[in-house]
Amino acid sequence: MLESRLRITTRLLTLVYVLGGLSAFLFSFLMGAHREAFALAFLFGVVLSMVSVSKNYSQHVSKPLRSSKVRMMTTGTLFFIFLTAAILVFVDDRSRQVLSISFFLIVGACLALIAIQILFLLEESTKGQYFVLFEIAILSFVVSCSFLLLYPGYQGGDSAYHIGFINSILSNGNFNSWFGHYNHYPFYQILFVDAISIVGLSIRESQIILALVQILFLIFPFLLMRRFFGPTAGLLAALFLSMAPNLFGPKFTFFPGAFSAILIILTLFIMLHPTEKNPEIFLCLIIGLIATVLVHPLSSFFIVVIMAIIV
């Protein structure tokens, strides 16, 4: 009976902290009163309050109730609170076209929470592993869109070239009307052309879709590393790759060379697929190899190196 009351009290207090803090933060945000400072104060207040409630709760309940599952739920709740605050801070920063230090501190807190879940709270259940992977994916998507939507124009030193190539394909219907060696490696630009001509998206909307596709590809290094080294290594690999500069850049800039990395990872995953003599897997491997080679001149070199290591 005491344990049940303490559990209900803990949840009610947590709900009051979260809803009350979010309401105050939203009010401050809409009124324009020291938004960033209030965001950090609210977030640290929530953390301290939940820690205090958790300590009080742990003194009265039995050990099984203080399982890693409860801690995982607590850190997951904190993660989405921090993520909401990061989005709201970005909305304010976008008007000034600069990301404030508060945004990066909040994102850093999100990364720290995910790292804690992976290193200390991870269980063998597949559901918990995919929940952490979902957190990694949604954080990467939010940060990618923050960079992508921060400026009205396009980012990246090669953006003018690649946008010109895309418009040239749309206007002339072929690859040869544009200069440079990328007319021999047009796979990346074809993705934009298909999204614009078939689906009717703009170049910016196509970038968002491609960023989402690149983030979804995190499941392949996760599955690959989990197969050989366990779930902790798989989630750490996904976390590092989600924020690695060379793989993060293509989510908001025009960078076909690094974009080919996700295709190389996919090809490697298919090569090491446990199912043998499967025509569907073999077909996927052929398509992956062709797509990888047609993205960038150096892609085929890396594929050859990987195949040499595997063989």
CSV table of C-alpha atoms in Angstrom, one decimal:
chain,number,residue,atom,x,y,z
A,1,MET,CA,0.0,0.0,0.0
A,2,LEU,CA,2.8,2.4,1.0
A,3,GLU,CA,4.7,1.5,-2.2
A,4,SER,CA,1.6,2.2,-4.4
A,5,ARG,CA,1.0,5.6,-2.8
A,6,LEU,CA,4.7,6.5,-3.2
A,7,ARG,CA,4.6,5.5,-6.8
A,8,ILE,CA,1.5,7.6,-7.5
A,9,THR,CA,2.9,10.6,-5.6
A,10,THR,CA,6.2,10.4,-7.5
A,11,ARG,CA,4.4,10.4,-10.8
A,12,LEU,CA,2.1,13.3,-9.8
A,13,LEU,CA,5.1,15.4,-8.6
A,14,THR,CA,7.0,14.6,-11.8
A,15,LEU,CA,3.9,15.5,-13.9
A,16,VAL,CA,3.6,18.8,-12.0
A,17,TYR,CA,7.3,19.6,-12.6
A,18,VAL,CA,7.1,18.8,-16.3
A,19,LEU,CA,3.8,20.4,-17.2
A,20,GLY,CA,4.3,23.4,-14.9
A,21,GLY,CA,7.8,24.0,-16.1
A,22,LEU,CA,6.8,23.7,-19.8
A,23,SER,CA,3.8,26.0,-19.3
A,24,ALA,CA,6.0,28.6,-17.7
A,25,PHE,CA,8.7,28.2,-20.4
A,26,LEU,CA,6.1,28.6,-23.2
A,27,PHE,CA,4.6,31.7,-21.5
A,28,SER,CA,8.1,33.2,-21.2
A,29,PHE,CA,8.9,32.2,-24.8
A,30,LEU,CA,5.7,33.8,-26.2
A,31,MET,CA,6.2,37.0,-24.1
A,32,GLY,CA,9.9,37.2,-25.1
A,33,ALA,CA,11.2,37.4,-21.5
A,34,HIS,CA,14.7,36.1,-21.3
A,35,ARG,CA,13.8,32.9,-23.2
A,36,GLU,CA,17.2,31.2,-23.2
A,37,ALA,CA,18.1,31.9,-19.6
A,38,PHE,CA,14.6,30.7,-18.5
A,39,ALA,CA,15.0,27.6,-20.6
A,40,LEU,CA,18.2,26.6,-18.9
A,41,ALA,CA,16.9,27.5,-15.4
A,42,PHE,CA,13.7,25.4,-16.1
A,43,LEU,CA,15.7,22.4,-17.4
A,44,PHE,CA,18.1,22.3,-14.4
A,45,GLY,CA,15.2,22.8,-12.1
A,46,VAL,CA,13.4,19.8,-13.5
A,47,VAL,CA,16.5,17.7,-13.2
A,48,LEU,CA,17.1,18.6,-9.6
A,49,SER,CA,13.4,18.1,-8.7
A,50,MET,CA,13.2,14.7,-10.3
A,51,VAL,CA,16.5,13.6,-8.7
A,52,SER,CA,15.1,14.8,-5.3
A,53,VAL,CA,11.8,12.9,-5.8
A,54,SER,CA,13.7,9.8,-7.0
A,55,LYS,CA,15.9,9.8,-3.9
A,56,ASN,CA,12.9,10.1,-1.6
A,57,TYR,CA,11.1,7.4,-3.6
A,58,SER,CA,14.1,5.0,-3.5
A,59,GLN,CA,14.3,5.2,0.3
A,60,HIS,CA,10.8,3.7,0.8
A,61,VAL,CA,10.4,1.2,-2.0
A,62,SER,CA,11.8,-2.3,-2.5
A,63,LYS,CA,14.8,-2.8,-4.8
A,64,PRO,CA,12.9,-4.5,-7.7
A,65,LEU,CA,10.9,-1.3,-8.2
A,66,ARG,CA,14.1,0.7,-8.6
A,67,SER,CA,15.1,-1.2,-11.7
A,68,SER,CA,16.9,0.1,-14.7
A,69,LYS,CA,13.5,0.2,-16.5
A,70,VAL,CA,12.3,3.0,-14.2
A,71,ARG,CA,15.6,4.9,-14.7
A,72,MET,CA,15.3,4.4,-18.4
A,73,MET,CA,11.8,6.0,-18.3
A,74,THR,CA,13.1,8.9,-16.2
A,75,THR,CA,16.0,9.6,-18.5
A,76,GLY,CA,13.8,9.2,-21.5
A,77,THR,CA,11.3,11.8,-20.1
A,78,LEU,CA,14.2,14.2,-19.4
A,79,PHE,CA,15.5,13.6,-23.0
A,80,PHE,CA,12.2,14.7,-24.6
A,81,ILE,CA,11.9,17.7,-22.2
A,82,PHE,CA,15.4,18.8,-23.3
A,83,LEU,CA,14.6,18.1,-26.9
A,84,THR,CA,11.4,20.3,-26.7
A,85,ALA,CA,13.4,23.1,-25.2
A,86,ALA,CA,16.0,22.8,-27.9
A,87,ILE,CA,13.3,23.2,-30.6
A,88,LEU,CA,11.8,26.2,-28.9
A,89,VAL,CA,15.3,27.9,-28.5
A,90,PHE,CA,16.0,27.2,-32.2
A,91,VAL,CA,12.7,28.9,-33.2
A,92,ASP,CA,13.9,32.0,-31.3
A,93,ASP,CA,17.5,31.8,-32.7
A,94,ARG,CA,16.3,31.5,-36.2
A,95,SER,CA,15.0,35.1,-36.2
A,96,ARG,CA,18.6,36.2,-35.6
A,97,GLN,CA,20.1,33.5,-37.9
A,98,VAL,CA,22.5,32.3,-35.3
A,99,LEU,CA,22.4,29.3,-32.9
A,100,SER,CA,23.0,30.4,-29.3
A,101,ILE,CA,25.1,28.6,-26.8
A,102,SER,CA,21.9,27.5,-25.0
A,103,PHE,CA,21.0,25.4,-28.0
A,104,PHE,CA,24.3,23.5,-28.0
A,105,LEU,CA,24.2,23.1,-24.2
A,106,ILE,CA,20.7,21.6,-24.4
A,107,VAL,CA,21.7,19.3,-27.3
A,108,GLY,CA,24.8,18.3,-25.3
A,109,ALA,CA,22.5,17.4,-22.3
A,110,CYS,CA,20.4,15.2,-24.7
A,111,LEU,CA,23.6,13.4,-25.9
A,112,ALA,CA,24.7,12.9,-22.3
A,113,LEU,CA,21.3,11.3,-21.4
A,114,ILE,CA,21.5,9.0,-24.3
A,115,ALA,CA,25.1,8.0,-23.4
A,116,ILE,CA,24.0,7.3,-19.8
A,117,GLN,CA,21.2,5.1,-21.1
A,118,ILE,CA,23.6,3.1,-23.4
A,119,LEU,CA,26.4,2.7,-20.9
A,120,PHE,CA,24.5,2.1,-17.6
A,121,LEU,CA,20.8,1.4,-18.2
A,122,LEU,CA,20.6,-0.7,-21.3
A,123,GLU,CA,18.9,-4.0,-21.0
A,124,GLU,CA,18.7,-7.0,-23.2
A,125,SER,CA,15.2,-6.2,-24.4
A,126,THR,CA,15.0,-5.3,-28.0
A,127,LYS,CA,12.3,-2.7,-27.3
A,128,GLY,CA,14.6,-0.7,-25.0
A,129,GLN,CA,17.4,-0.8,-27.6
A,130,TYR,CA,15.1,0.5,-30.4
A,131,PHE,CA,13.8,3.2,-28.0
A,132,VAL,CA,17.4,4.5,-27.6
A,133,LEU,CA,17.9,4.3,-31.3
A,134,PHE,CA,14.8,6.3,-31.9
A,135,GLU,CA,16.1,9.0,-29.5
A,136,ILE,CA,19.4,9.1,-31.4
A,137,ALA,CA,17.5,9.5,-34.7
A,138,ILE,CA,15.1,12.2,-33.6
A,139,LEU,CA,17.9,14.2,-32.0
A,140,SER,CA,19.9,14.0,-35.2
A,141,PHE,CA,16.9,15.0,-37.2
A,142,VAL,CA,16.2,18.1,-35.0
A,143,VAL,CA,19.8,19.2,-35.1
A,144,SER,CA,20.0,18.7,-38.9
A,145,CYS,CA,16.9,20.7,-39.5
A,146,SER,CA,18.2,23.4,-37.2
A,147,PHE,CA,21.2,23.9,-39.4
A,148,LEU,CA,19.2,23.4,-42.6
A,149,LEU,CA,16.5,25.9,-41.7
A,150,LEU,CA,18.7,28.5,-40.0
A,151,TYR,CA,19.4,30.5,-43.1
A,152,PRO,CA,17.1,31.3,-46.0
A,153,GLY,CA,19.8,30.3,-48.6
A,154,TYR,CA,21.7,27.1,-49.1
A,155,GLN,CA,24.8,26.1,-47.2
A,156,GLY,CA,28.1,24.5,-48.3
A,157,GLY,CA,30.8,25.6,-50.7
A,158,ASP,CA,29.6,23.4,-53.5
A,159,SER,CA,25.9,24.2,-53.1
A,160,ALA,CA,25.8,26.6,-56.1
A,161,TYR,CA,27.4,23.9,-58.4
A,162,HIS,CA,25.1,21.1,-57.3
A,163,ILE,CA,21.9,23.2,-57.4
A,164,GLY,CA,22.9,24.3,-60.9
A,165,PHE,CA,23.4,20.7,-61.9
A,166,ILE,CA,20.0,19.8,-60.5
A,167,ASN,CA,18.3,22.6,-62.4
A,168,SER,CA,20.2,21.7,-65.5
A,169,ILE,CA,18.9,18.1,-65.4
A,170,LEU,CA,15.3,19.4,-64.8
A,171,SER,CA,15.6,21.9,-67.7
A,172,ASN,CA,17.4,19.8,-70.3
A,173,GLY,CA,16.6,16.2,-69.3
A,174,ASN,CA,20.2,15.0,-69.4
A,175,PHE,CA,23.5,15.0,-67.5
A,176,ASN,CA,25.8,16.2,-70.3
A,177,SER,CA,24.6,19.8,-70.4
A,178,TRP,CA,26.5,20.6,-67.1
A,179,PHE,CA,30.2,20.9,-66.6
A,180,GLY,CA,32.4,19.0,-64.2
A,181,HIS,CA,33.0,15.3,-63.5
A,182,TYR,CA,29.7,14.9,-61.5
A,183,ASN,CA,27.9,14.4,-64.8
A,184,HIS,CA,29.4,10.9,-64.7
A,185,TYR,CA,28.3,10.4,-61.1
A,186,PRO,CA,24.8,11.8,-61.0
A,187,PHE,CA,23.1,9.5,-58.5
A,188,TYR,CA,22.9,12.2,-55.7
A,189,GLN,CA,21.5,14.8,-58.0
A,190,ILE,CA,19.0,12.3,-59.4
A,191,LEU,CA,17.5,11.9,-55.9
A,192,PHE,CA,16.7,15.6,-55.9
A,193,VAL,CA,15.4,15.5,-59.5
A,194,ASP,CA,13.0,12.7,-58.7
A,195,ALA,CA,11.8,14.4,-55.5
A,196,ILE,CA,11.1,17.6,-57.4
A,197,SER,CA,9.7,16.3,-60.7
A,198,ILE,CA,7.7,13.3,-59.4
A,199,VAL,CA,6.7,14.2,-55.8
A,200,GLY,CA,6.6,18.0,-56.4
A,201,LEU,CA,8.9,19.0,-53.6
A,202,SER,CA,11.2,22.0,-53.6
A,203,ILE,CA,15.0,21.7,-53.2
A,204,ARG,CA,14.8,22.6,-49.5
A,205,GLU,CA,12.0,20.1,-48.9
A,206,SER,CA,14.0,17.5,-50.7
A,207,GLN,CA,17.0,18.2,-48.5
A,208,ILE,CA,14.8,17.6,-45.4
A,209,ILE,CA,13.6,14.2,-46.9
A,210,LEU,CA,17.2,13.2,-47.7
A,211,ALA,CA,18.3,14.2,-44.2
A,212,LEU,CA,15.6,11.9,-42.8
A,213,VAL,CA,16.7,9.1,-45.1
A,214,GLN,CA,20.3,9.4,-44.0
A,215,ILE,CA,19.2,9.3,-40.4
A,216,LEU,CA,17.1,6.2,-41.0
A,217,PHE,CA,20.2,4.5,-42.3
A,218,LEU,CA,21.6,4.6,-38.7
A,219,ILE,CA,19.8,1.3,-38.2
A,220,PHE,CA,22.3,-0.5,-40.4
A,221,PRO,CA,25.5,0.3,-38.5
A,222,PHE,CA,23.5,-0.4,-35.3
A,223,LEU,CA,22.4,-3.9,-36.6
A,224,LEU,CA,25.9,-4.6,-37.9
A,225,MET,CA,27.7,-3.7,-34.7
A,226,ARG,CA,25.1,-5.4,-32.5
A,227,ARG,CA,25.6,-8.6,-34.5
A,228,PHE,CA,29.3,-8.8,-33.9
A,229,PHE,CA,29.9,-6.8,-30.6
A,230,GLY,CA,26.5,-6.5,-28.8
A,231,PRO,CA,23.8,-3.8,-28.4
A,232,THR,CA,26.0,-1.4,-26.5
A,233,ALA,CA,28.5,-1.2,-29.3
A,234,GLY,CA,25.8,-0.9,-31.8
A,235,LEU,CA,24.1,2.0,-30.2
A,236,LEU,CA,27.4,3.8,-29.5
A,237,ALA,CA,28.2,3.4,-33.2
A,238,ALA,CA,24.8,4.9,-34.2
A,239,LEU,CA,25.3,7.7,-31.7
A,240,PHE,CA,28.8,8.6,-33.0
A,241,LEU,CA,27.8,8.3,-36.6
A,242,SER,CA,24.7,10.5,-36.1
A,243,MET,CA,26.9,13.4,-35.0
A,244,ALA,CA,30.1,12.7,-36.9
A,245,PRO,CA,31.1,15.8,-38.9
A,246,ASN,CA,31.7,14.0,-42.2
A,247,LEU,CA,28.4,12.2,-42.0
A,248,PHE,CA,26.4,15.0,-40.4
A,249,GLY,CA,27.3,17.6,-43.1
A,250,PRO,CA,25.4,16.1,-46.0
A,251,LYS,CA,22.2,16.4,-43.9
A,252,PHE,CA,22.2,20.2,-44.5
A,253,THR,CA,24.8,20.8,-47.2
A,254,PHE,CA,25.3,19.5,-50.7
A,255,PHE,CA,28.1,16.9,-50.2
A,256,PRO,CA,27.8,13.8,-52.4
A,257,GLY,CA,31.1,12.5,-51.3
A,258,ALA,CA,30.1,12.0,-47.7
A,259,PHE,CA,26.5,11.1,-48.7
A,260,SER,CA,28.0,8.0,-50.3
A,261,ALA,CA,29.1,6.8,-46.8
A,262,ILE,CA,25.6,5.7,-46.0
A,263,LEU,CA,25.5,3.7,-49.2
A,264,ILE,CA,28.8,2.1,-48.3
A,265,ILE,CA,27.5,1.2,-44.9
A,266,LEU,CA,24.4,-0.3,-46.5
A,267,THR,CA,26.5,-2.3,-49.0
A,268,LEU,CA,28.7,-3.6,-46.1
A,269,PHE,CA,25.6,-4.6,-44.2
A,270,ILE,CA,24.2,-6.6,-47.2
A,271,MET,CA,27.6,-8.2,-47.8
A,272,LEU,CA,27.6,-9.5,-44.2
A,273,HIS,CA,23.9,-10.5,-44.2
A,274,PRO,CA,23.6,-14.0,-42.6
A,275,THR,CA,21.2,-15.3,-45.3
A,276,GLU,CA,23.0,-17.0,-48.1
A,277,LYS,CA,21.9,-17.9,-51.6
A,278,ASN,CA,19.1,-15.4,-51.4
A,279,PRO,CA,18.3,-13.8,-54.8
A,280,GLU,CA,16.6,-10.8,-53.2
A,281,ILE,CA,19.7,-10.1,-51.0
A,282,PHE,CA,22.0,-10.5,-54.0
A,283,LEU,CA,19.8,-8.0,-56.0
A,284,CYS,CA,20.0,-5.5,-53.2
A,285,LEU,CA,23.7,-5.9,-53.1
A,286,ILE,CA,24.0,-5.2,-56.9
A,287,ILE,CA,21.7,-2.1,-56.6
A,288,GLY,CA,23.7,-0.8,-53.6
A,289,LEU,CA,27.0,-1.2,-55.4
A,290,ILE,CA,25.8,0.5,-58.5
A,291,ALA,CA,24.3,3.4,-56.5
A,292,THR,CA,27.5,3.8,-54.4
A,293,VAL,CA,29.7,3.9,-57.5
A,294,LEU,CA,27.5,6.5,-59.2
A,295,VAL,CA,27.6,9.0,-56.2
A,296,HIS,CA,31.3,9.9,-56.1
A,297,PRO,CA,34.6,9.0,-57.9
A,298,LEU,CA,36.2,7.7,-54.7
A,299,SER,CA,33.2,5.5,-53.6
A,300,SER,CA,34.4,2.6,-55.8
A,301,PHE,CA,37.8,2.8,-54.1
A,302,PHE,CA,36.4,2.5,-50.6
A,303,ILE,CA,34.2,-0.4,-51.8
A,304,VAL,CA,37.2,-2.3,-53.1
A,305,VAL,CA,39.1,-1.7,-49.9
A,306,ILE,CA,36.2,-3.0,-47.8
A,307,MET,CA,35.7,-6.0,-50.0
A,308,ALA,CA,39.5,-6.8,-49.7
A,309,ILE,CA,39.3,-6.6,-45.9
A,310,ILE,CA,36.2,-8.9,-45.8
A,311,VAL,CA,37.6,-11.4,-48.2
